[in-house]
Amino acid sequence: PPREFDYRRSQSDSNATAGRTQRERPASSCTATRPIGLSGVTLSDRLRSWSHPTKDAKKPFSVDKLLVTVPLLFPPDNELVEDHPYFSRWKAIDEDAFWNIDDEAQLGKMLKRAVLKAKLFLHPDKLPKDCTENQNLLFRTMWEAILEYERAS
């Protein structure tokens, strides 16, 4: 069965103190709040729930949360997208990768490196030519989320 993830923003994310952003570990991938493939859920809806806390939210989730949850967008976890060998090239980031890092400079370097790797994977010129429409939508949405993070920082 597909794994599911609660993409909603935590209380600590919305109540972060100025200067230092409080981050909460993402919920375990076994805690289900949004089943994949329910009737009426489109791929666009699924991608929006990955990138933004609510349907109308303008601000996306933090980039560390997005990068950790990328594998949940790929088959078999996401039955709305057809499988492709290219998905296996994604190097999953451990849920603990960005936690318990007190040095902001070190955290910044780690995030920058993770974003660079994601951009290399998602760059439109690097994508396979035989992608389906759903795969292209998935890659394009992920690419735009990464670019949105870079513009904001």
PDB file of C-alpha atoms in Angstrom, residues 20-113:
ATOM      1  CA  ARG A  20      15.832  31.607  14.499  1.00  0.00           C
ATOM      2  CA  THR A  21      13.251  29.536  12.683  1.00  0.00           C
ATOM      3  CA  GLN A  22      11.792  26.726  14.723  1.00  0.00           C
ATOM      4  CA  ARG A  23      11.517  23.499  12.792  1.00  0.00           C
ATOM      5  CA  GLU A  24       9.514  20.464  13.735  1.00  0.00           C
ATOM      6  CA  ARG A  25      10.334  17.002  12.486  1.00  0.00           C
ATOM      7  CA  PRO A  26       7.966  15.911   9.740  1.00  0.00           C
ATOM      8  CA  ALA A  27       5.348  13.450  10.796  1.00  0.00           C
ATOM      9  CA  SER A  28       6.274   9.845  10.225  1.00  0.00           C
ATOM     10  CA  SER A  29       5.295   8.679   6.773  1.00  0.00           C
ATOM     11  CA  CYS A  30       2.941   6.142   8.333  1.00  0.00           C
ATOM     12  CA  THR A  31       0.633   8.807   9.801  1.00  0.00           C
ATOM     13  CA  ALA A  32      -2.043   9.212   7.195  1.00  0.00           C
ATOM     14  CA  THR A  33      -4.226  12.262   6.764  1.00  0.00           C
ATOM     15  CA  ARG A  34      -4.484  12.501   2.985  1.00  0.00           C
ATOM     16  CA  PRO A  35      -4.861   9.185   1.183  1.00  0.00           C
ATOM     17  CA  ILE A  36      -3.414   9.024  -2.304  1.00  0.00           C
ATOM     18  CA  GLY A  37      -5.696   8.180  -5.172  1.00  0.00           C
ATOM     19  CA  LEU A  38      -9.058   8.972  -3.588  1.00  0.00           C
ATOM     20  CA  SER A  39     -11.655   9.828  -6.154  1.00  0.00           C
ATOM     21  CA  GLY A  40     -11.637  13.520  -6.884  1.00  0.00           C
ATOM     22  CA  VAL A  41      -7.951  13.996  -6.018  1.00  0.00           C
ATOM     23  CA  THR A  42      -6.033  15.117  -9.067  1.00  0.00           C
ATOM     24  CA  LEU A  43      -2.289  15.145  -9.526  1.00  0.00           C
ATOM     25  CA  SER A  44      -2.350  18.943  -9.294  1.00  0.00           C
ATOM     26  CA  ASP A  45      -4.141  18.696  -5.933  1.00  0.00           C
ATOM     27  CA  ARG A  46      -1.628  16.121  -4.741  1.00  0.00           C
ATOM     28  CA  LEU A  47       1.334  18.291  -5.749  1.00  0.00           C
ATOM     29  CA  ARG A  48      -0.215  21.375  -4.170  1.00  0.00           C
ATOM     30  CA  SER A  49      -0.669  19.502  -0.880  1.00  0.00           C
ATOM     31  CA  TRP A  50       3.033  18.548  -1.045  1.00  0.00           C
ATOM     32  CA  SER A  51       4.260  22.083  -1.618  1.00  0.00           C
ATOM     33  CA  HIS A  52       1.802  24.244   0.384  1.00  0.00           C
ATOM     34  CA  PRO A  53       0.123  23.796   3.778  1.00  0.00           C
ATOM     35  CA  THR A  54      -3.345  24.673   2.496  1.00  0.00           C
ATOM     36  CA  LYS A  55      -4.999  25.017  -0.881  1.00  0.00           C
ATOM     37  CA  ASP A  56      -5.038  28.838  -0.667  1.00  0.00           C
ATOM     38  CA  ALA A  57      -1.647  29.331   1.028  1.00  0.00           C
ATOM     39  CA  LYS A  58       0.781  31.594  -0.764  1.00  0.00           C
ATOM     40  CA  LYS A  59       3.827  30.543   1.257  1.00  0.00           C
ATOM     41  CA  PRO A  60       5.107  27.006   0.612  1.00  0.00           C
ATOM     42  CA  PHE A  61       6.465  24.554   3.160  1.00  0.00           C
ATOM     43  CA  SER A  62      10.113  24.974   4.127  1.00  0.00           C
ATOM     44  CA  VAL A  63      12.579  23.582   1.601  1.00  0.00           C
ATOM     45  CA  ASP A  64      13.939  21.013   4.045  1.00  0.00           C
ATOM     46  CA  LYS A  65      10.431  19.568   4.475  1.00  0.00           C
ATOM     47  CA  LEU A  66       9.937  19.516   0.701  1.00  0.00           C
ATOM     48  CA  LEU A  67      13.251  17.786  -0.011  1.00  0.00           C
ATOM     49  CA  VAL A  68      12.702  15.099   2.620  1.00  0.00           C
ATOM     50  CA  THR A  69       9.234  14.273   1.281  1.00  0.00           C
ATOM     51  CA  VAL A  70      10.100  14.130  -2.444  1.00  0.00           C
ATOM     52  CA  PRO A  71      10.099  10.298  -2.574  1.00  0.00           C
ATOM     53  CA  LEU A  72       6.429  10.325  -1.564  1.00  0.00           C
ATOM     54  CA  LEU A  73       5.666  11.969  -4.919  1.00  0.00           C
ATOM     55  CA  PHE A  74       7.186   9.110  -6.897  1.00  0.00           C
ATOM     56  CA  PRO A  75       5.579   5.774  -7.723  1.00  0.00           C
ATOM     57  CA  PRO A  76       4.636   3.473  -6.060  1.00  0.00           C
ATOM     58  CA  ASP A  77       3.796   5.945  -3.259  1.00  0.00           C
ATOM     59  CA  ASN A  78       2.000   8.208  -5.712  1.00  0.00           C
ATOM     60  CA  GLU A  79      -0.285   6.133  -7.906  1.00  0.00           C
ATOM     61  CA  LEU A  80      -1.279   9.228  -9.906  1.00  0.00           C
ATOM     62  CA  VAL A  81       2.088   9.223 -11.715  1.00  0.00           C
ATOM     63  CA  GLU A  82       3.361   6.476 -13.992  1.00  0.00           C
ATOM     64  CA  ASP A  83       6.612   4.774 -12.988  1.00  0.00           C
ATOM     65  CA  HIS A  84       9.845   5.631 -14.828  1.00  0.00           C
ATOM     66  CA  PRO A  85      13.422   4.395 -14.299  1.00  0.00           C
ATOM     67  CA  TYR A  86      14.508   8.020 -13.792  1.00  0.00           C
ATOM     68  CA  PHE A  87      12.781   8.115 -10.388  1.00  0.00           C
ATOM     69  CA  SER A  88      15.305   5.598  -9.049  1.00  0.00           C
ATOM     70  CA  ARG A  89      18.094   8.153  -9.560  1.00  0.00           C
ATOM     71  CA  TRP A  90      16.723  10.389  -6.776  1.00  0.00           C
ATOM     72  CA  LYS A  91      18.887  10.128  -3.672  1.00  0.00           C
ATOM     73  CA  ALA A  92      16.468  10.193  -0.747  1.00  0.00           C
ATOM     74  CA  ILE A  93      17.280  12.544   2.121  1.00  0.00           C
ATOM     75  CA  ASP A  94      16.895  11.081   5.589  1.00  0.00           C
ATOM     76  CA  GLU A  95      14.199  12.685   7.772  1.00  0.00           C
ATOM     77  CA  ASP A  96      16.867  13.463  10.389  1.00  0.00           C
ATOM     78  CA  ALA A  97      19.282  15.155   7.974  1.00  0.00           C
ATOM     79  CA  PHE A  98      18.398  18.742   8.903  1.00  0.00           C
ATOM     80  CA  TRP A  99      17.488  18.239  12.567  1.00  0.00           C
ATOM     81  CA  ASN A 100      19.643  18.822  15.630  1.00  0.00           C
ATOM     82  CA  ILE A 101      21.975  21.190  13.787  1.00  0.00           C
ATOM     83  CA  ASP A 102      22.662  24.166  16.017  1.00  0.00           C
ATOM     84  CA  ASP A 103      25.082  25.930  13.690  1.00  0.00           C
ATOM     85  CA  GLU A 104      23.015  28.031  11.256  1.00  0.00           C
ATOM     86  CA  ALA A 105      25.957  28.310   8.838  1.00  0.00           C
ATOM     87  CA  GLN A 106      26.302  24.518   8.680  1.00  0.00           C
ATOM     88  CA  LEU A 107      22.557  24.113   8.193  1.00  0.00           C
ATOM     89  CA  GLY A 108      22.645  26.705   5.409  1.00  0.00           C
ATOM     90  CA  LYS A 109      25.452  24.839   3.638  1.00  0.00           C
ATOM     91  CA  MET A 110      23.596  21.548   3.919  1.00  0.00           C
ATOM     92  CA  LEU A 111      20.388  23.060   2.548  1.00  0.00           C
ATOM     93  CA  LYS A 112      22.261  24.765  -0.277  1.00  0.00           C
ATOM     94  CA  ARG A 113      23.915  21.483  -1.265  1.00  0.00           C
TER      95      ARG A 113
END
